[in-house]
Amino acid sequence: MAEGSDLKQEILSSVSQEGTPPVDEHSFVAALEGGKDDEIAKLGRKDVLEMRKQWSFVLLLLITVIVLYDLWFTTALGANWIQFTDNNLIVYFILENLAKIGGLAYIVVNFLFDRNRRYH
Amino acid sequence: MTETINHDEIAGKALSVLDQFGITEPVVDAVKIANGFGIQVKEISMPPKYAADVAGFYNEKDKTIYVQTTDKPWRKLFTVAHELGHLVLGHKNYEVLFRVQRKDETYPYRQIESEANSFAASLLMPDFMLKKYLKKYNLTKSDHLEMAKIFGVSDSGMEHTLLHLN
């Protein structure tokens, strides 16, 4: 096989340059740009799926805590551990509501406004 | 004799070119850069005798970089970047770009072909861009497949580059 400029000339002389226009903006670079856009979209979808998983877990945890609390509350009333006349009752209600609001705020801030998360 | 390649110096030259053309995002458009240097890029079908071995070359006479038309887009982009490397690094006599680089000691173009490859890698996958995209998409160095698609380069090339990323 020839080498260097001899090889180039050998190739060029055997190639018809007719019908080989210069590569323009619609060339292979555009195809690569398309591939990049597809990949970024794919990464975005993957991220949304991961976020859904985390959302589901935290919501399930929150619901479990609320149900357990209500269970305890009902049992406590039935077993006369606490009475409706008990002055502390209002404190239990307020604490429960604060915990629900706090839990909701945590979910919203942590998952919707996460600095490290990408958005599309 | 084994000659050493100053990758840092070559990367510096690639960065200057990116800066000159205001390129800050992948895919690095090597065709645009070539056109900016007054060089055309053309796709040709290499003669059957060379089709398996030759990926492309630069012809000084008509100021044109020829790439194999049947190659994959990322291969064509690398070929253009490699040929630009010869020009930017001031190589005088250099070989066509073979698909697999010859490594035998007697091959006279070994050093400059390696330098042009280093330039192409630095041009298409500069460190600052890699770090930016790793951070932006929460990716790690093991996510070379995803990064290769974002940067429009080969998977093996991206894997090697990420492995050596500081």
PDB file of C-alpha atoms in Angstrom:
ATOM      1  CA  MET A   1       0.000   0.000   0.000  1.00  0.00           C
ATOM      2  CA  ALA A   2       1.257   3.482  -0.800  1.00  0.00           C
ATOM      3  CA  GLU A   3       1.852   5.933   2.040  1.00  0.00           C
ATOM      4  CA  GLY A   4       1.447   9.669   2.729  1.00  0.00           C
ATOM      5  CA  SER A   5       0.583  11.994  -0.141  1.00  0.00           C
ATOM      6  CA  ASP A   6       0.991   9.184  -2.689  1.00  0.00           C
ATOM      7  CA  LEU A   7      -1.797   7.272  -1.011  1.00  0.00           C
ATOM      8  CA  LYS A   8      -4.039  10.359  -0.938  1.00  0.00           C
ATOM      9  CA  GLN A   9      -3.524  10.978  -4.641  1.00  0.00           C
ATOM     10  CA  GLU A  10      -4.064   7.319  -5.409  1.00  0.00           C
ATOM     11  CA  ILE A  11      -7.381   7.413  -3.565  1.00  0.00           C
ATOM     12  CA  LEU A  12      -8.450  10.729  -5.099  1.00  0.00           C
ATOM     13  CA  SER A  13      -7.587   9.640  -8.614  1.00  0.00           C
ATOM     14  CA  SER A  14      -9.699   6.537  -8.248  1.00  0.00           C
ATOM     15  CA  VAL A  15     -12.660   8.362  -6.730  1.00  0.00           C
ATOM     16  CA  SER A  16     -15.036  10.295  -8.895  1.00  0.00           C
ATOM     17  CA  GLN A  17     -15.627  13.552  -7.063  1.00  0.00           C
ATOM     18  CA  GLU A  18     -18.824  14.162  -8.995  1.00  0.00           C
ATOM     19  CA  GLY A  19     -21.821  14.104  -6.689  1.00  0.00           C
ATOM     20  CA  THR A  20     -19.821  14.670  -3.526  1.00  0.00           C
ATOM     21  CA  PRO A  21     -20.873  18.160  -2.485  1.00  0.00           C
ATOM     22  CA  PRO A  22     -19.372  19.776   0.601  1.00  0.00           C
ATOM     23  CA  VAL A  23     -20.963  18.693   3.837  1.00  0.00           C
ATOM     24  CA  ASP A  24     -23.493  21.277   4.947  1.00  0.00           C
ATOM     25  CA  GLU A  25     -25.432  21.945   8.127  1.00  0.00           C
ATOM     26  CA  HIS A  26     -27.817  19.090   7.346  1.00  0.00           C
ATOM     27  CA  SER A  27     -24.996  16.623   7.532  1.00  0.00           C
ATOM     28  CA  PHE A  28     -23.860  14.064  10.055  1.00  0.00           C
ATOM     29  CA  VAL A  29     -23.366  16.782  12.662  1.00  0.00           C
ATOM     30  CA  ALA A  30     -27.132  17.382  12.615  1.00  0.00           C
ATOM     31  CA  ALA A  31     -27.647  13.628  13.095  1.00  0.00           C
ATOM     32  CA  LEU A  32     -25.332  13.722  16.126  1.00  0.00           C
ATOM     33  CA  GLU A  33     -27.197  16.747  17.513  1.00  0.00           C
ATOM     34  CA  GLY A  34     -30.417  14.746  17.161  1.00  0.00           C
ATOM     35  CA  GLY A  35     -28.825  11.851  19.044  1.00  0.00           C
ATOM     36  CA  LYS A  36     -27.788  14.218  21.822  1.00  0.00           C
ATOM     37  CA  ASP A  37     -31.330  15.630  22.136  1.00  0.00           C
ATOM     38  CA  ASP A  38     -32.770  12.102  22.297  1.00  0.00           C
ATOM     39  CA  GLU A  39     -30.305  11.113  25.016  1.00  0.00           C
ATOM     40  CA  ILE A  40     -31.052  14.192  27.107  1.00  0.00           C
ATOM     41  CA  ALA A  41     -34.795  13.522  26.770  1.00  0.00           C
ATOM     42  CA  LYS A  42     -34.177   9.921  27.864  1.00  0.00           C
ATOM     43  CA  LEU A  43     -32.197  11.088  30.891  1.00  0.00           C
ATOM     44  CA  GLY A  44     -35.078  13.428  31.745  1.00  0.00           C
ATOM     45  CA  ARG A  45     -37.653  10.615  31.598  1.00  0.00           C
ATOM     46  CA  LYS A  46     -35.425   8.410  33.742  1.00  0.00           C
ATOM     47  CA  ASP A  47     -35.157  11.181  36.292  1.00  0.00           C
ATOM     48  CA  VAL A  48     -38.935  11.667  36.436  1.00  0.00           C
ATOM     49  CA  LEU A  49     -39.388   7.935  37.063  1.00  0.00           C
ATOM     50  CA  GLU A  50     -36.851   8.030  39.897  1.00  0.00           C
ATOM     51  CA  MET A  51     -38.631  11.054  41.364  1.00  0.00           C
ATOM     52  CA  ARG A  52     -41.992   9.221  41.221  1.00  0.00           C
ATOM     53  CA  LYS A  53     -40.497   6.305  43.135  1.00  0.00           C
ATOM     54  CA  GLN A  54     -39.239   8.630  45.864  1.00  0.00           C
ATOM     55  CA  TRP A  55     -42.576  10.454  45.992  1.00  0.00           C
ATOM     56  CA  SER A  56     -44.441   7.167  46.367  1.00  0.00           C
ATOM     57  CA  PHE A  57     -42.192   6.030  49.210  1.00  0.00           C
ATOM     58  CA  VAL A  58     -42.442   9.269  51.197  1.00  0.00           C
ATOM     59  CA  LEU A  59     -46.228   9.499  50.690  1.00  0.00           C
ATOM     60  CA  LEU A  60     -46.652   5.885  51.813  1.00  0.00           C
ATOM     61  CA  LEU A  61     -44.571   6.613  54.887  1.00  0.00           C
ATOM     62  CA  LEU A  62     -46.640   9.700  55.689  1.00  0.00           C
ATOM     63  CA  ILE A  63     -49.945   7.836  55.269  1.00  0.00           C
ATOM     64  CA  THR A  64     -48.667   5.039  57.512  1.00  0.00           C
ATOM     65  CA  VAL A  65     -47.755   7.518  60.261  1.00  0.00           C
ATOM     66  CA  ILE A  66     -51.193   9.199  60.022  1.00  0.00           C
ATOM     67  CA  VAL A  67     -53.051   5.864  60.131  1.00  0.00           C
ATOM     68  CA  LEU A  68     -50.982   4.655  63.115  1.00  0.00           C
ATOM     69  CA  TYR A  69     -51.607   7.920  64.926  1.00  0.00           C
ATOM     70  CA  ASP A  70     -55.374   7.719  64.287  1.00  0.00           C
ATOM     71  CA  LEU A  71     -55.313   4.103  65.453  1.00  0.00           C
ATOM     72  CA  TRP A  72     -53.580   5.078  68.655  1.00  0.00           C
ATOM     73  CA  PHE A  73     -55.940   8.035  69.126  1.00  0.00           C
ATOM     74  CA  THR A  74     -59.096   5.920  68.713  1.00  0.00           C
ATOM     75  CA  THR A  75     -57.703   3.221  71.009  1.00  0.00           C
ATOM     76  CA  ALA A  76     -56.669   5.774  73.595  1.00  0.00           C
ATOM     77  CA  LEU A  77     -60.175   7.268  73.629  1.00  0.00           C
ATOM     78  CA  GLY A  78     -61.868   3.837  73.764  1.00  0.00           C
ATOM     79  CA  ALA A  79     -59.578   2.659  76.566  1.00  0.00           C
ATOM     80  CA  ASN A  80     -60.128   5.881  78.488  1.00  0.00           C
ATOM     81  CA  TRP A  81     -56.411   6.692  78.396  1.00  0.00           C
ATOM     82  CA  ILE A  82     -57.543  10.144  77.287  1.00  0.00           C
ATOM     83  CA  GLN A  83     -60.962  11.827  77.565  1.00  0.00           C
ATOM     84  CA  PHE A  84     -62.703  14.434  75.431  1.00  0.00           C
ATOM     85  CA  THR A  85     -62.724  16.569  78.532  1.00  0.00           C
ATOM     86  CA  ASP A  86     -58.940  16.218  78.730  1.00  0.00           C
ATOM     87  CA  ASN A  87     -57.301  19.617  78.212  1.00  0.00           C
ATOM     88  CA  ASN A  88     -54.412  17.919  76.353  1.00  0.00           C
ATOM     89  CA  LEU A  89     -56.748  16.729  73.573  1.00  0.00           C
ATOM     90  CA  ILE A  90     -56.464  19.989  71.678  1.00  0.00           C
ATOM     91  CA  VAL A  91     -52.672  19.667  71.869  1.00  0.00           C
ATOM     92  CA  TYR A  92     -52.836  16.210  70.225  1.00  0.00           C
ATOM     93  CA  PHE A  93     -55.004  17.609  67.379  1.00  0.00           C
ATOM     94  CA  ILE A  94     -52.733  20.588  66.842  1.00  0.00           C
ATOM     95  CA  LEU A  95     -49.623  18.379  66.852  1.00  0.00           C
ATOM     96  CA  GLU A  96     -51.205  16.004  64.333  1.00  0.00           C
ATOM     97  CA  ASN A  97     -52.094  18.862  62.009  1.00  0.00           C
ATOM     98  CA  LEU A  98     -48.637  20.402  62.371  1.00  0.00           C
ATOM     99  CA  ALA A  99     -47.052  17.048  61.534  1.00  0.00           C
ATOM    100  CA  LYS A 100     -49.232  16.736  58.392  1.00  0.00           C
ATOM    101  CA  ILE A 101     -48.367  20.257  57.249  1.00  0.00           C
ATOM    102  CA  GLY A 102     -44.693  19.666  58.029  1.00  0.00           C
ATOM    103  CA  GLY A 103     -44.705  16.395  56.087  1.00  0.00           C
ATOM    104  CA  LEU A 104     -46.369  18.021  53.094  1.00  0.00           C
ATOM    105  CA  ALA A 105     -43.937  20.936  53.177  1.00  0.00           C
ATOM    106  CA  TYR A 106     -41.015  18.479  53.293  1.00  0.00           C
ATOM    107  CA  ILE A 107     -42.287  16.625  50.227  1.00  0.00           C
ATOM    108  CA  VAL A 108     -42.906  19.806  48.245  1.00  0.00           C
ATOM    109  CA  VAL A 109     -39.606  21.457  49.102  1.00  0.00           C
ATOM    110  CA  ASN A 110     -37.475  18.332  48.827  1.00  0.00           C
ATOM    111  CA  PHE A 111     -38.840  16.982  45.571  1.00  0.00           C
ATOM    112  CA  LEU A 112     -40.227  19.943  43.657  1.00  0.00           C
ATOM    113  CA  PHE A 113     -37.502  22.446  44.441  1.00  0.00           C
ATOM    114  CA  ASP A 114     -34.470  20.186  44.691  1.00  0.00           C
ATOM    115  CA  ARG A 115     -31.420  22.128  43.517  1.00  0.00           C
ATOM    116  CA  ASN A 116     -29.612  19.044  42.213  1.00  0.00           C
ATOM    117  CA  ARG A 117     -32.532  17.808  40.152  1.00  0.00           C
ATOM    118  CA  ARG A 118     -32.756  18.475  36.422  1.00  0.00           C
ATOM    119  CA  TYR A 119     -35.989  19.766  34.956  1.00  0.00           C
ATOM    120  CA  HIS A 120     -37.210  19.545  31.390  1.00  0.00           C
TER     121      HIS A 120
ATOM    122  CA  MET B   1      12.417   5.259  19.790  1.00  0.00           C
ATOM    123  CA  THR B   2       9.274   6.179  21.711  1.00  0.00           C
ATOM    124  CA  GLU B   3       8.451   9.868  21.618  1.00  0.00           C
ATOM    125  CA  THR B   4       6.266  11.477  24.233  1.00  0.00           C
ATOM    126  CA  ILE B   5       3.171  13.495  23.488  1.00  0.00           C
ATOM    127  CA  ASN B   6       2.433  16.663  25.415  1.00  0.00           C
ATOM    128  CA  HIS B   7      -1.304  16.158  25.905  1.00  0.00           C
ATOM    129  CA  ASP B   8      -1.685  19.306  28.014  1.00  0.00           C
ATOM    130  CA  GLU B   9      -0.213  21.514  25.321  1.00  0.00           C
ATOM    131  CA  ILE B  10      -2.391  19.868  22.667  1.00  0.00           C
ATOM    132  CA  ALA B  11      -5.483  20.256  24.874  1.00  0.00           C
ATOM    133  CA  GLY B  12      -4.597  23.936  25.262  1.00  0.00           C
ATOM    134  CA  LYS B  13      -4.542  24.377  21.492  1.00  0.00           C
ATOM    135  CA  ALA B  14      -7.890  22.599  21.154  1.00  0.00           C
ATOM    136  CA  LEU B  15      -9.348  24.932  23.801  1.00  0.00           C
ATOM    137  CA  SER B  16      -8.084  27.960  21.875  1.00  0.00           C
ATOM    138  CA  VAL B  17      -9.887  26.720  18.766  1.00  0.00           C
ATOM    139  CA  LEU B  18     -13.121  26.196  20.716  1.00  0.00           C
ATOM    140  CA  ASP B  19     -12.745  29.665  22.175  1.00  0.00           C
ATOM    141  CA  GLN B  20     -12.087  31.165  18.744  1.00  0.00           C
ATOM    142  CA  PHE B  21     -15.355  29.735  17.427  1.00  0.00           C
ATOM    143  CA  GLY B  22     -17.342  30.386  20.613  1.00  0.00           C
ATOM    144  CA  ILE B  23     -18.185  26.709  21.092  1.00  0.00           C
ATOM    145  CA  THR B  24     -19.209  25.877  24.649  1.00  0.00           C
ATOM    146  CA  GLU B  25     -21.673  23.026  24.154  1.00  0.00           C
ATOM    147  CA  PRO B  26     -21.486  19.556  22.646  1.00  0.00           C
ATOM    148  CA  VAL B  27     -21.784  18.332  19.923  1.00  0.00           C
ATOM    149  CA  VAL B  28     -18.636  20.206  18.825  1.00  0.00           C
ATOM    150  CA  ASP B  29     -19.247  21.054  15.178  1.00  0.00           C
ATOM    151  CA  ALA B  30     -15.876  20.207  13.641  1.00  0.00           C
ATOM    152  CA  VAL B  31     -17.280  20.917  10.161  1.00  0.00           C
ATOM    153  CA  LYS B  32     -18.077  24.490  11.188  1.00  0.00           C
ATOM    154  CA  ILE B  33     -14.542  24.862  12.547  1.00  0.00           C
ATOM    155  CA  ALA B  34     -13.062  23.450   9.334  1.00  0.00           C
ATOM    156  CA  ASN B  35     -15.168  25.852   7.256  1.00  0.00           C
ATOM    157  CA  GLY B  36     -13.965  28.678   9.512  1.00  0.00           C
ATOM    158  CA  PHE B  37     -10.381  27.763   8.574  1.00  0.00           C
ATOM    159  CA  GLY B  38     -11.361  27.871   4.895  1.00  0.00           C
ATOM    160  CA  ILE B  39     -11.485  24.095   4.561  1.00  0.00           C
ATOM    161  CA  GLN B  40     -14.298  22.132   2.949  1.00  0.00           C
ATOM    162  CA  VAL B  41     -15.481  18.775   4.182  1.00  0.00           C
ATOM    163  CA  LYS B  42     -16.606  16.246   1.600  1.00  0.00           C
ATOM    164  CA  GLU B  43     -17.944  12.751   1.860  1.00  0.00           C
ATOM    165  CA  ILE B  44     -16.633  10.217  -0.619  1.00  0.00           C
ATOM    166  CA  SER B  45     -16.797   6.487  -1.103  1.00  0.00           C
ATOM    167  CA  MET B  46     -13.264   5.260  -0.660  1.00  0.00           C
ATOM    168  CA  PRO B  47     -12.120   2.824  -3.347  1.00  0.00           C
ATOM    169  CA  PRO B  48     -12.884  -0.770  -2.322  1.00  0.00           C
ATOM    170  CA  LYS B  49      -9.171  -1.419  -1.898  1.00  0.00           C
ATOM    171  CA  TYR B  50      -8.996   1.167   0.907  1.00  0.00           C
ATOM    172  CA  ALA B  51     -12.579   1.222   2.217  1.00  0.00           C
ATOM    173  CA  ALA B  52     -11.839  -1.109   5.109  1.00  0.00           C
ATOM    174  CA  ASP B  53      -8.745   0.760   6.306  1.00  0.00           C
ATOM    175  CA  VAL B  54      -9.022   4.457   5.468  1.00  0.00           C
ATOM    176  CA  ALA B  55     -11.429   6.721   7.385  1.00  0.00           C
ATOM    177  CA  GLY B  56     -10.415   9.994   5.743  1.00  0.00           C
ATOM    178  CA  PHE B  57      -7.677  12.472   4.875  1.00  0.00           C
ATOM    179  CA  TYR B  58      -6.911  16.113   4.177  1.00  0.00           C
ATOM    180  CA  ASN B  59      -5.886  17.165   0.693  1.00  0.00           C
ATOM    181  CA  GLU B  60      -3.867  20.372   0.779  1.00  0.00           C
ATOM    182  CA  LYS B  61      -4.316  21.047  -2.953  1.00  0.00           C
ATOM    183  CA  ASP B  62      -8.071  21.607  -2.811  1.00  0.00           C
ATOM    184  CA  LYS B  63      -8.184  22.433   0.916  1.00  0.00           C
ATOM    185  CA  THR B  64     -10.641  19.640   1.540  1.00  0.00           C
ATOM    186  CA  ILE B  65     -11.072  17.024   4.234  1.00  0.00           C
ATOM    187  CA  TYR B  66     -12.457  13.817   2.755  1.00  0.00           C
ATOM    188  CA  VAL B  67     -14.401  11.425   4.941  1.00  0.00           C
ATOM    189  CA  GLN B  68     -15.732   7.977   4.180  1.00  0.00           C
ATOM    190  CA  THR B  69     -19.426   8.426   3.426  1.00  0.00           C
ATOM    191  CA  THR B  70     -20.473   5.033   4.801  1.00  0.00           C
ATOM    192  CA  ASP B  71     -18.919   5.669   8.212  1.00  0.00           C
ATOM    193  CA  LYS B  72     -21.067   6.324  11.257  1.00  0.00           C
ATOM    194  CA  PRO B  73     -21.664  10.029  12.040  1.00  0.00           C
ATOM    195  CA  TRP B  74     -19.433   9.953  15.146  1.00  0.00           C
ATOM    196  CA  ARG B  75     -16.613   8.398  13.112  1.00  0.00           C
ATOM    197  CA  LYS B  76     -16.925  11.147  10.481  1.00  0.00           C
ATOM    198  CA  LEU B  77     -16.834  13.835  13.174  1.00  0.00           C
ATOM    199  CA  PHE B  78     -13.701  12.311  14.693  1.00  0.00           C
ATOM    200  CA  THR B  79     -12.058  12.104  11.260  1.00  0.00           C
ATOM    201  CA  VAL B  80     -12.674  15.815  10.631  1.00  0.00           C
ATOM    202  CA  ALA B  81     -11.384  16.703  14.121  1.00  0.00           C
ATOM    203  CA  HIS B  82      -8.310  14.504  13.593  1.00  0.00           C
ATOM    204  CA  GLU B  83      -7.460  16.179  10.274  1.00  0.00           C
ATOM    205  CA  LEU B  84      -7.964  19.604  11.874  1.00  0.00           C
ATOM    206  CA  GLY B  85      -5.463  18.439  14.486  1.00  0.00           C
ATOM    207  CA  HIS B  86      -2.776  18.017  11.826  1.00  0.00           C
ATOM    208  CA  LEU B  87      -3.400  21.562  10.614  1.00  0.00           C
ATOM    209  CA  VAL B  88      -3.588  23.257  14.014  1.00  0.00           C
ATOM    210  CA  LEU B  89      -0.529  21.368  15.291  1.00  0.00           C
ATOM    211  CA  GLY B  90       1.429  22.383  12.200  1.00  0.00           C
ATOM    212  CA  HIS B  91       2.188  18.898  10.888  1.00  0.00           C
ATOM    213  CA  LYS B  92       3.715  18.963   7.432  1.00  0.00           C
ATOM    214  CA  ASN B  93       3.656  15.498   5.937  1.00  0.00           C
ATOM    215  CA  TYR B  94       1.096  13.202   7.385  1.00  0.00           C
ATOM    216  CA  GLU B  95      -0.734  10.074   6.494  1.00  0.00           C
ATOM    217  CA  VAL B  96      -4.346   9.342   5.694  1.00  0.00           C
ATOM    218  CA  LEU B  97      -6.380   8.448   8.791  1.00  0.00           C
ATOM    219  CA  PHE B  98      -6.467   4.707   9.162  1.00  0.00           C
ATOM    220  CA  ARG B  99      -9.341   3.158  11.063  1.00  0.00           C
ATOM    221  CA  VAL B 100      -6.899   1.300  13.291  1.00  0.00           C
ATOM    222  CA  GLN B 101      -3.721   3.198  14.026  1.00  0.00           C
ATOM    223  CA  ARG B 102      -0.513   1.438  13.077  1.00  0.00           C
ATOM    224  CA  LYS B 103       1.694   0.958  16.114  1.00  0.00           C
ATOM    225  CA  ASP B 104       4.795  -0.632  14.594  1.00  0.00           C
ATOM    226  CA  GLU B 105       8.065   1.107  15.419  1.00  0.00           C
ATOM    227  CA  THR B 106       8.968   1.590  11.768  1.00  0.00           C
ATOM    228  CA  TYR B 107       5.780   3.458  10.898  1.00  0.00           C
ATOM    229  CA  PRO B 108       7.008   7.013  10.224  1.00  0.00           C
ATOM    230  CA  TYR B 109       3.748   8.817  11.014  1.00  0.00           C
ATOM    231  CA  ARG B 110       3.085   7.195  14.396  1.00  0.00           C
ATOM    232  CA  GLN B 111       3.943  10.235  16.525  1.00  0.00           C
ATOM    233  CA  ILE B 112       1.975  12.826  14.559  1.00  0.00           C
ATOM    234  CA  GLU B 113      -1.019  10.527  14.135  1.00  0.00           C
ATOM    235  CA  SER B 114      -1.124  10.071  17.914  1.00  0.00           C
ATOM    236  CA  GLU B 115      -0.898  13.831  18.409  1.00  0.00           C
ATOM    237  CA  ALA B 116      -3.758  14.413  15.976  1.00  0.00           C
ATOM    238  CA  ASN B 117      -5.830  11.827  17.830  1.00  0.00           C
ATOM    239  CA  SER B 118      -5.094  13.587  21.099  1.00  0.00           C
ATOM    240  CA  PHE B 119      -6.154  16.901  19.560  1.00  0.00           C
ATOM    241  CA  ALA B 120      -9.390  15.392  18.213  1.00  0.00           C
ATOM    242  CA  ALA B 121     -10.253  13.986  21.636  1.00  0.00           C
ATOM    243  CA  SER B 122      -9.520  17.313  23.342  1.00  0.00           C
ATOM    244  CA  LEU B 123     -11.562  19.197  20.756  1.00  0.00           C
ATOM    245  CA  LEU B 124     -14.621  16.943  20.877  1.00  0.00           C
ATOM    246  CA  MET B 125     -14.471  16.144  24.604  1.00  0.00           C
ATOM    247  CA  PRO B 126     -12.835  19.056  26.422  1.00  0.00           C
ATOM    248  CA  ASP B 127     -12.541  18.660  30.205  1.00  0.00           C
ATOM    249  CA  PHE B 128     -14.681  21.701  31.044  1.00  0.00           C
ATOM    250  CA  MET B 129     -17.565  20.437  28.913  1.00  0.00           C
ATOM    251  CA  LEU B 130     -17.339  16.922  30.327  1.00  0.00           C
ATOM    252  CA  LYS B 131     -17.412  18.184  33.922  1.00  0.00           C
ATOM    253  CA  LYS B 132     -20.294  20.517  33.121  1.00  0.00           C
ATOM    254  CA  TYR B 133     -22.441  17.722  31.674  1.00  0.00           C
ATOM    255  CA  LEU B 134     -21.540  15.175  34.349  1.00  0.00           C
ATOM    256  CA  LYS B 135     -22.758  17.676  36.947  1.00  0.00           C
ATOM    257  CA  LYS B 136     -25.766  18.918  34.976  1.00  0.00           C
ATOM    258  CA  TYR B 137     -27.224  15.434  34.492  1.00  0.00           C
ATOM    259  CA  ASN B 138     -25.993  13.816  37.720  1.00  0.00           C
ATOM    260  CA  LEU B 139     -23.874  11.369  35.749  1.00  0.00           C
ATOM    261  CA  THR B 140     -20.712   9.559  36.833  1.00  0.00           C
ATOM    262  CA  LYS B 141     -17.595   8.496  34.958  1.00  0.00           C
ATOM    263  CA  SER B 142     -19.184   5.086  34.420  1.00  0.00           C
ATOM    264  CA  ASP B 143     -22.004   6.659  32.378  1.00  0.00           C
ATOM    265  CA  HIS B 144     -19.849   6.725  29.252  1.00  0.00           C
ATOM    266  CA  LEU B 145     -22.638   5.448  26.998  1.00  0.00           C
ATOM    267  CA  GLU B 146     -24.880   8.398  27.806  1.00  0.00           C
ATOM    268  CA  MET B 147     -21.998  10.875  27.633  1.00  0.00           C
ATOM    269  CA  ALA B 148     -20.862   9.479  24.262  1.00  0.00           C
ATOM    270  CA  LYS B 149     -24.294  10.117  22.785  1.00  0.00           C
ATOM    271  CA  ILE B 150     -24.418  13.636  24.212  1.00  0.00           C
ATOM    272  CA  PHE B 151     -20.972  14.478  22.822  1.00  0.00           C
ATOM    273  CA  GLY B 152     -21.384  12.665  19.495  1.00  0.00           C
ATOM    274  CA  VAL B 153     -18.323  10.475  19.940  1.00  0.00           C
ATOM    275  CA  SER B 154     -17.558   6.763  20.167  1.00  0.00           C
ATOM    276  CA  ASP B 155     -18.365   4.941  23.376  1.00  0.00           C
ATOM    277  CA  SER B 156     -14.824   3.595  23.704  1.00  0.00           C
ATOM    278  CA  GLY B 157     -13.369   7.080  23.156  1.00  0.00           C
ATOM    279  CA  MET B 158     -15.606   8.556  25.820  1.00  0.00           C
ATOM    280  CA  GLU B 159     -14.846   5.714  28.244  1.00  0.00           C
ATOM    281  CA  HIS B 160     -11.103   6.279  27.835  1.00  0.00           C
ATOM    282  CA  THR B 161     -11.444  10.061  28.194  1.00  0.00           C
ATOM    283  CA  LEU B 162     -13.625   9.855  31.307  1.00  0.00           C
ATOM    284  CA  LEU B 163     -11.204   7.386  32.847  1.00  0.00           C
ATOM    285  CA  HIS B 164      -8.429   9.989  32.641  1.00  0.00           C
ATOM    286  CA  LEU B 165     -10.574  12.980  33.603  1.00  0.00           C
ATOM    287  CA  ASN B 166      -9.222  14.758  36.694  1.00  0.00           C
TER     288      ASN B 166
END
